[in-house]
Coordinates of C-alpha atoms in Angstrom, one line a residue:
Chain K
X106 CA 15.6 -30.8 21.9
X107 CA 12.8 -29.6 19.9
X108 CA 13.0 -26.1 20.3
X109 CA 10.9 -24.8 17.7
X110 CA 8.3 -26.6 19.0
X111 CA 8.0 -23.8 21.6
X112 CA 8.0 -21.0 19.1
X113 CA 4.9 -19.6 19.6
X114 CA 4.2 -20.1 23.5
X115 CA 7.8 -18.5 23.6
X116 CA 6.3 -15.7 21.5
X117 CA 3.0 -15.3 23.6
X118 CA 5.4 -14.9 27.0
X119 CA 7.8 -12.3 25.5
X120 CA 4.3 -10.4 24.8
X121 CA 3.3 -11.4 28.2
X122 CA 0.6 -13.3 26.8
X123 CA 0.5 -16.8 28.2
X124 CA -2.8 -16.6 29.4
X125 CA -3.5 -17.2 25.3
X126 CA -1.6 -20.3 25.0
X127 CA -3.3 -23.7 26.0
X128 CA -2.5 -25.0 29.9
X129 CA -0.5 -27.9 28.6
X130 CA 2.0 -25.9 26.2
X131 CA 2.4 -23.5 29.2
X132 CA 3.4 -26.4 31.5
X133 CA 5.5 -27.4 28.3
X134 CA 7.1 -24.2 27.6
X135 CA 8.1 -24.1 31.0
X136 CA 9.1 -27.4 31.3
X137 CA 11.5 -27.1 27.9
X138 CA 12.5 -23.8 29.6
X139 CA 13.8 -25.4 32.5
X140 CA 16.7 -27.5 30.7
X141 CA 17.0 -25.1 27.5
X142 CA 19.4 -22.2 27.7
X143 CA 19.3 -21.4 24.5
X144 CA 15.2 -20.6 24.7
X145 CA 15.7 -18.9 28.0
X146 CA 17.8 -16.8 26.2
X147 CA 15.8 -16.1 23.2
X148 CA 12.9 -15.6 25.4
X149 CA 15.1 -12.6 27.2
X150 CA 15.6 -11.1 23.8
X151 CA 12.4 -11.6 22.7
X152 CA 11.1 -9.3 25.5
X153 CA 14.1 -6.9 25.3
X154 CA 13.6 -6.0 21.6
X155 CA 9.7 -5.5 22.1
X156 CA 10.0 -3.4 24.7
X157 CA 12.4 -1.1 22.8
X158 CA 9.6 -1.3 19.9
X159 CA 6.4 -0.6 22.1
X160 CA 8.1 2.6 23.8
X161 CA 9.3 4.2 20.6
X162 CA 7.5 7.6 20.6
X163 CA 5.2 8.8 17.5
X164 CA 7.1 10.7 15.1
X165 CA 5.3 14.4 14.5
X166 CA 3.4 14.3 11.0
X167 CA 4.3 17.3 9.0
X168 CA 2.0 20.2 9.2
X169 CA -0.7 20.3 6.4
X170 CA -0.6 17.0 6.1
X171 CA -4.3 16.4 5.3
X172 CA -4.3 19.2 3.2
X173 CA -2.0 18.1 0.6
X174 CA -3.8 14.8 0.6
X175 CA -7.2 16.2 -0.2
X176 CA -6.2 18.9 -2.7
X177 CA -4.8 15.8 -4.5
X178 CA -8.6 14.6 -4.4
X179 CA -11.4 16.0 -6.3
X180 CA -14.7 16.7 -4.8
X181 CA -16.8 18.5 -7.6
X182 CA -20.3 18.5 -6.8
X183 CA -21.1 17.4 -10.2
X184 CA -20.0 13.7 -10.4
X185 CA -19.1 11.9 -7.9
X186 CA -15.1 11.4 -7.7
X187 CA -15.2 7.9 -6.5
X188 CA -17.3 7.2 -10.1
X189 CA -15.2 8.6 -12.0
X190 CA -12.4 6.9 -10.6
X191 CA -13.7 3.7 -11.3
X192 CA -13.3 3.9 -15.1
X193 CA -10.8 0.6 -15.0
X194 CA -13.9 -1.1 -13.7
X195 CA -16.0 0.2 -16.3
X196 CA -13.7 -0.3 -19.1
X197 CA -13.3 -3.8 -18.2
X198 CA -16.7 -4.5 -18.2
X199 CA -17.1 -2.9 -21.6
X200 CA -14.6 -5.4 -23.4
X201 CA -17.2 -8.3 -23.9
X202 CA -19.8 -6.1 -25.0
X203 CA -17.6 -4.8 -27.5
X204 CA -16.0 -8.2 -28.6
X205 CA -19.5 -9.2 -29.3
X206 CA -20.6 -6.2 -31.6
X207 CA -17.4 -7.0 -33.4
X208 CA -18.3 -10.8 -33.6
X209 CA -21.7 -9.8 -35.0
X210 CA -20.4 -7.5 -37.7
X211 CA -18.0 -10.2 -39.1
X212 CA -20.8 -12.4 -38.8
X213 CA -23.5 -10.8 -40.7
X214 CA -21.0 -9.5 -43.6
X215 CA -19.7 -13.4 -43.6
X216 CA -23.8 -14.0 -44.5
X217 CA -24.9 -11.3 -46.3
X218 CA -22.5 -10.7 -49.2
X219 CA -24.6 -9.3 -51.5
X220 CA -25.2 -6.4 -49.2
X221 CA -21.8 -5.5 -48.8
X222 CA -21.8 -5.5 -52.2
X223 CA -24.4 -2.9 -52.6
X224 CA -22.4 -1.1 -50.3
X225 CA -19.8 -1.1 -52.9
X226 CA -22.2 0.2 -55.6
X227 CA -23.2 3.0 -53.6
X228 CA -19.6 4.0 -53.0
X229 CA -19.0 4.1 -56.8
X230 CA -22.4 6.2 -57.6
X231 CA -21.2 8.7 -55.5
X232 CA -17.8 8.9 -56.6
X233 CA -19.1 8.7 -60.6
X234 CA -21.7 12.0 -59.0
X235 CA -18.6 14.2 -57.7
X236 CA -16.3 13.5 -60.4
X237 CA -18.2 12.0 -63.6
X238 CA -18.2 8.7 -65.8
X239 CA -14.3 9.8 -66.9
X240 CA -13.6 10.8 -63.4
X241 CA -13.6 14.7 -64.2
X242 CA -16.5 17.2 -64.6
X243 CA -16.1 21.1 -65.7
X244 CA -15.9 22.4 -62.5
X245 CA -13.3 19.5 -61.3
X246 CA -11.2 20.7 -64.2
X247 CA -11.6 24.4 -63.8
X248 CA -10.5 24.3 -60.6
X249 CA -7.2 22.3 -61.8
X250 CA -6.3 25.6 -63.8
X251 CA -4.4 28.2 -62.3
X252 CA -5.6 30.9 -64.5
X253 CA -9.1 30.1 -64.5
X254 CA -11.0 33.7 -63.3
X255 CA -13.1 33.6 -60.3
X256 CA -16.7 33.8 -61.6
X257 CA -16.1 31.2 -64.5
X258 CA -15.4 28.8 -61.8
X259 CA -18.1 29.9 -59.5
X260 CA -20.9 29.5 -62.5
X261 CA -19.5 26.4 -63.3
X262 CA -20.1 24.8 -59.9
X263 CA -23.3 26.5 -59.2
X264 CA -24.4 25.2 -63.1
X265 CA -22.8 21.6 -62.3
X266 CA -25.8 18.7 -63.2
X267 CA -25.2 16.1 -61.2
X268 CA -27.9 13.7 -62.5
X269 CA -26.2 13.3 -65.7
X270 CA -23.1 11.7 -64.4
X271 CA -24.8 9.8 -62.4
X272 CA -26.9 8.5 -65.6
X273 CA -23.6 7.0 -66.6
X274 CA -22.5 9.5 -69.5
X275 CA -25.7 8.4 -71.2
X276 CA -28.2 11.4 -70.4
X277 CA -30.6 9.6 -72.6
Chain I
X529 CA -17.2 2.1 18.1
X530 CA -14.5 3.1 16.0
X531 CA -15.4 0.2 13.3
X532 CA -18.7 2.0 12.9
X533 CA -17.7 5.5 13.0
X534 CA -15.0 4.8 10.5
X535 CA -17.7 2.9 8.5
X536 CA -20.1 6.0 8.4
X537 CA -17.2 8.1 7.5
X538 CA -15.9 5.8 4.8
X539 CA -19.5 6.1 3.5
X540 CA -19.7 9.3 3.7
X541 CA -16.4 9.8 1.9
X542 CA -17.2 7.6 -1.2
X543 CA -20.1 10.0 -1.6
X544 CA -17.6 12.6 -2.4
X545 CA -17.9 14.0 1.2
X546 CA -14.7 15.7 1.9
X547 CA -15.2 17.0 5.4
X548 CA -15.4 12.9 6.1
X549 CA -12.4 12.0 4.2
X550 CA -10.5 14.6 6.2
X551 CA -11.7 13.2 9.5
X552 CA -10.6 10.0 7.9
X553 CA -7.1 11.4 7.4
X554 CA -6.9 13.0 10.8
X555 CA -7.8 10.1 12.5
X556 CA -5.1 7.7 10.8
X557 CA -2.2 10.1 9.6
X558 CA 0.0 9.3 12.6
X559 CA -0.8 5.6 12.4
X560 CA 0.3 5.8 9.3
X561 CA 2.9 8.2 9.0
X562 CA 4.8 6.1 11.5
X563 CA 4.1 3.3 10.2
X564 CA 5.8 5.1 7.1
X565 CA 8.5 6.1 8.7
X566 CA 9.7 2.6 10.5
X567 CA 9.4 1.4 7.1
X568 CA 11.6 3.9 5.4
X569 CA 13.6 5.5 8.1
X570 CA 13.1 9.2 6.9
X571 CA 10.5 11.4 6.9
X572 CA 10.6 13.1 3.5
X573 CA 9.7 8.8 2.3
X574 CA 7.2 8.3 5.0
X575 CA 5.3 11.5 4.2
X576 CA 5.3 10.2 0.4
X577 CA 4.4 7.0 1.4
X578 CA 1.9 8.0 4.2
X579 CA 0.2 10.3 1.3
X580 CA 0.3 7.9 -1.4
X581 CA -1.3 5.6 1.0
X582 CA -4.5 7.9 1.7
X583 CA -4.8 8.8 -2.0
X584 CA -4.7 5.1 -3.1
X585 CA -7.4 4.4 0.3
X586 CA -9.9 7.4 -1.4
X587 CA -9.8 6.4 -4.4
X588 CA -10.5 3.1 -4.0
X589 CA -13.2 3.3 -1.4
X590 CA -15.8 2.1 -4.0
X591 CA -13.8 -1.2 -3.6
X592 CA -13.8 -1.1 0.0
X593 CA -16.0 -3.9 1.0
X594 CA -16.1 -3.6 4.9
X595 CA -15.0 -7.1 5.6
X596 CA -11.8 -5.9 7.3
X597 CA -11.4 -2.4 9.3
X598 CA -10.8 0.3 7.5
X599 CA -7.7 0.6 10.1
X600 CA -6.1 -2.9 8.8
X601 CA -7.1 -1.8 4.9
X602 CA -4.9 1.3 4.8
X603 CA -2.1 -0.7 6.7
X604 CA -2.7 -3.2 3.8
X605 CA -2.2 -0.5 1.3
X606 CA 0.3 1.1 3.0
X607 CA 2.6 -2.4 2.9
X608 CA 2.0 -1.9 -0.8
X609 CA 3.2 1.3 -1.5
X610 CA 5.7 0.8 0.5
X611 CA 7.3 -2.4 -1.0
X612 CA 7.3 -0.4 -3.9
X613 CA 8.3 3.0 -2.4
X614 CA 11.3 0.9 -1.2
X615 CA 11.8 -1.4 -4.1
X616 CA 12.6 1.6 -6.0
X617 CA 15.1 2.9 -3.7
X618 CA 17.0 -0.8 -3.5
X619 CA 17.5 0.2 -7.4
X620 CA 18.6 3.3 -6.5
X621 CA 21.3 1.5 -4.3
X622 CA 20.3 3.5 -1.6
X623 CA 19.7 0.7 0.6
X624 CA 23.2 -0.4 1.6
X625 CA 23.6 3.3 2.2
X626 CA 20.8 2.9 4.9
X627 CA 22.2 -0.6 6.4
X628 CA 25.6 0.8 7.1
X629 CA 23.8 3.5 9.1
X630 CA 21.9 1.0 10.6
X631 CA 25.3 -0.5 11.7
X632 CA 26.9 2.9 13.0
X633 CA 23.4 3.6 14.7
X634 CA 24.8 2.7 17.8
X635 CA 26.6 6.1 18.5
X636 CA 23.3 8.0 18.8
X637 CA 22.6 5.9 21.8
X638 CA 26.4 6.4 23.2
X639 CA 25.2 10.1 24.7
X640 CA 24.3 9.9 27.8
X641 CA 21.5 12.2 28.4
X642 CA 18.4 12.6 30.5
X643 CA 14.9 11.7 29.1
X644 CA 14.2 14.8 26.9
X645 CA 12.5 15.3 23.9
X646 CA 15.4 15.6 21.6
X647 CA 16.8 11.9 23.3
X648 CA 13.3 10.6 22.3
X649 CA 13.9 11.8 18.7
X650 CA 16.9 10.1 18.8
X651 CA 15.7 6.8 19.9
X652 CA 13.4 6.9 17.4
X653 CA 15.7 7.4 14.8
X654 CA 18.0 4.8 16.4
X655 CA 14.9 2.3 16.2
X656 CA 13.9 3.3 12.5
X657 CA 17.7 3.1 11.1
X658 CA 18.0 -0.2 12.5
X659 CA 14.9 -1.5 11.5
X660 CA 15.8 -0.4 7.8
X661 CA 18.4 -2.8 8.4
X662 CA 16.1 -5.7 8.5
X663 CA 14.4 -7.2 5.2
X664 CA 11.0 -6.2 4.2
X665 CA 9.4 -9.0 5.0
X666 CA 10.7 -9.1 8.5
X667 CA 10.6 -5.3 9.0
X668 CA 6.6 -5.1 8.4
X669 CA 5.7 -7.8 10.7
X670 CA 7.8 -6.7 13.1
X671 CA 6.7 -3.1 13.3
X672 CA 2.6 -3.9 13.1
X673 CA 2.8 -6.3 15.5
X674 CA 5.6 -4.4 18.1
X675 CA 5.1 -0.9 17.2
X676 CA 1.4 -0.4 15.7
X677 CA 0.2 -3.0 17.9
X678 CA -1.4 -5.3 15.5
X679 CA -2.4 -9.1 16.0
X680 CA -1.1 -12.2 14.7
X681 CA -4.4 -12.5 12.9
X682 CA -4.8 -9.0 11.7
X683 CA -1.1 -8.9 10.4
X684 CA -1.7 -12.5 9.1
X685 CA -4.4 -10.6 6.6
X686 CA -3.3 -7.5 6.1
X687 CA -0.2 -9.4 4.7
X688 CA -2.0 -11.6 3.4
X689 CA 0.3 -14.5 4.5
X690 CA -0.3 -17.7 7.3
X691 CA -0.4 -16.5 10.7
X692 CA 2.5 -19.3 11.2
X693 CA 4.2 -17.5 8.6
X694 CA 3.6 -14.5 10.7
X695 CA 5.0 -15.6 13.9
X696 CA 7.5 -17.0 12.5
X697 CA 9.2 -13.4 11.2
X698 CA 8.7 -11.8 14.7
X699 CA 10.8 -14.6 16.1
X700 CA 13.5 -13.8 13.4
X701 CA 12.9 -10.0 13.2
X702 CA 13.4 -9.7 17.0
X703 CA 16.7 -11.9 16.5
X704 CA 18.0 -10.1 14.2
X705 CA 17.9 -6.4 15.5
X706 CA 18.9 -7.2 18.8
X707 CA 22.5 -6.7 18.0
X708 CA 21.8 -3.3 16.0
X709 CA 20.4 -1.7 19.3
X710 CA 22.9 -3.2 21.8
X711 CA 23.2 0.0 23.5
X712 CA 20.0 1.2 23.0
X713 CA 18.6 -2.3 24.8
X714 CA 21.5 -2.0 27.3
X715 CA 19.1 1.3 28.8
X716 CA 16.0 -0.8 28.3
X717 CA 17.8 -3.9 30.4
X718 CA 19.0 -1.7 33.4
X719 CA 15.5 0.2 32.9
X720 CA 12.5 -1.3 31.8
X721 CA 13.4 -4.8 32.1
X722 CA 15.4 -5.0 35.2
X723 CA 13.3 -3.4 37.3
X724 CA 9.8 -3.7 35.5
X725 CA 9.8 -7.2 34.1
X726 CA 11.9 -7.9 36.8
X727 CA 9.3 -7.4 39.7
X728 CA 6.4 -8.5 37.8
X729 CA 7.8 -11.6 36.1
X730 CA 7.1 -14.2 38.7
X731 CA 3.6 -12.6 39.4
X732 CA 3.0 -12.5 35.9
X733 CA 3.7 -16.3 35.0
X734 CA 3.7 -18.3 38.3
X735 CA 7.0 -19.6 37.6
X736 CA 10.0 -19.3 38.7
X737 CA 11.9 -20.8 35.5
X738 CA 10.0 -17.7 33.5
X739 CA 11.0 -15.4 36.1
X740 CA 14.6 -16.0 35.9
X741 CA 14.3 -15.3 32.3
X742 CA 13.6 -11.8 32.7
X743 CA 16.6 -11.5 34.6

């Protein structure tokens, strides 16, 4: 016998649903019923076990239940929470914009060499302005001695002239 | 009625309106505090899960596309926490703890009491600990459909599995717990099924082969 077959109009009686189920699998639910003990007594527990579940009583939810919940939550007036929630969202969404502004920078240093290299000249005419052609000037070396007095150190930055260093040692 | 009054509220509550998020929470905490505790079998786990389930539900109500109820999306979240609510305490090992419970349950059911509130309490608890004894899988179909009411179709996508699939658990679900409430049932037999199921059945089908059934 085919019992499986049967499942589901044997489900629909033990909800006392057969009106559901289609005229001819009620005539063959009953029909299989008929010569099938072991569906009769499916059907039996079927009904038994769902009536124990339907009359189970609600169990009491613990007092200040909703207020834990929304102290949990924040409501500030001046952004909404839900928004600011939604950062995953926005993060993700993000991600190609910033692939592409990467792509773009390696692309335009790929073409434009020479401006990267420019870049590189600035980098060293600033260094050669702070610290001279040889890398030092008086104040950078004043400040290197320990017993150097306060004042001589103090005129010596104040007097420091810049442009010459960055003239390459060669005021001229 | 309710689809639409939750939907104003859910609305409402994405707006950052907490007055509707707690009328959201009063309307569904029992739903889903019980729904918690069938699943879990305490209440210190069902209020954790019950919470986690509303705070998940809030902040993801910009996500919350309407095409379901907002009833059937917090049972869908609550399966989720859940399953993971309890897949942390089956690495905790406190699961076997629970079945063998589940298989001593029996004796709560052995006192022979009248109908009072604490005999309730304890059929609950009889019902919850044997449930617990039942996989996952089985457990949540079994309780949405028998316990929260649900239908095949609704369960089918708040599960997100084929209503076959579905039916198919309740069948087994219902199989397998009817030994863990044998005395439990043995009330409900001599009770509600004798003498309810009994005198309707032949009305209710037309047939006397489904009648003798409920006997």
């Amino acid at each position: 016998m085919n019992c499986e077959r049967w499942m589901p109009a044997l489900l629909e009686a033990a909800d006392d649903r057969l009106d559901d189920v289609s005229r001819s699998d009620r005539d063959g639910l009953m029909a299989h019923l008929e010569q099938c003990d072991e569906c009769r007594l499916a059907l039996q527990e079927q009904r038994v076990v769902r009536a124990a579940l339907t009359g189970r009583t609600d169990a009491e939810v613990p007092a200040g239940f909703p207020d834990r919940v929304l102290s949990e939550i924040d409501f500030g007036p001046s952004s909404s929470w839900v928004d600011m929630l939604r950062w995953r969202t926005w993060t993700y969404r993000l991600v190609p914009v910033a692939t592409g502004l990467l792509l773009l920078g390696l692309v335009t240093a790929r073409s434009a060499p020479d401006q990267i290299e420019s870049a590189v000249g600035l980098s060293e005419l600033a260094e050669a302005w702070a610290f001279g052609e040889e890398g030092t000037t008086r104040a950078f070396t004043l400040w290197g001695q320990e017993d150097v007095a306060g004042d001589l150190l103090l005129d010596a930055i104040l007097s420091a002239e810049p442009d010459d260093t960055l003239s390459g040692g060669d005021p001229s | 009625m309710d689809h639409d009054q939750d939907h104003a509220l859910v609305e409402a509550a994405a707006a950052g309106d907490a007055a509707a998020a707690e009328a959201l929470i009063s309307r569904y905490q029992t739903r889903m505090f019980n729904f918690a505790r069938t699943l879990t079998a305490n209440d210190a786990d069902a209020e954790d899960v019950a919470q986690e389930t509303f705070l998940r539900a809030f902040r993801g109500l910009g996500r919350f596309r309407g095409e379901s109820s907002f009833k059937n999306w917090l049972y869908r979240i609550a399966a989720n926490v859940a399953r993971s609510h309890l897949g942390k305490r089956v690495r905790q090992g406190s699961v076997w703890d629970r079945r063998v419970e589940a298989d001593d349950a029996g004796e709560y059911a052995l006192v022979d009491q009248t109908e009072t509130v604490e005999d309730s309490v304890i059929r609950r608890d009889l019902l919850d600990r044997s449930l617990s004894a039942l996989s996952d899988d089985l457990r949540m179909v079994l309780v949405l459909h028998d316990v929260e009411g649900l239908e095949y179709r609704e369960i089918a996508a708040v599960l997100r599995v084929p209503i076959g699939t579905v039916m198919s658990r309740i069948f087994r679900a219902r199989r397998r717990l009817r030994p863990l409430l044998t005395d439990l049932l043995r009330r409900a037999e001599t009770t509600d099924s004798t003498e309810n199921v009994k005198g309707q059945s032949a009305e209710t089908f037309g047939h006397p082969t489904l009648g003798k059934v409920a006997l």
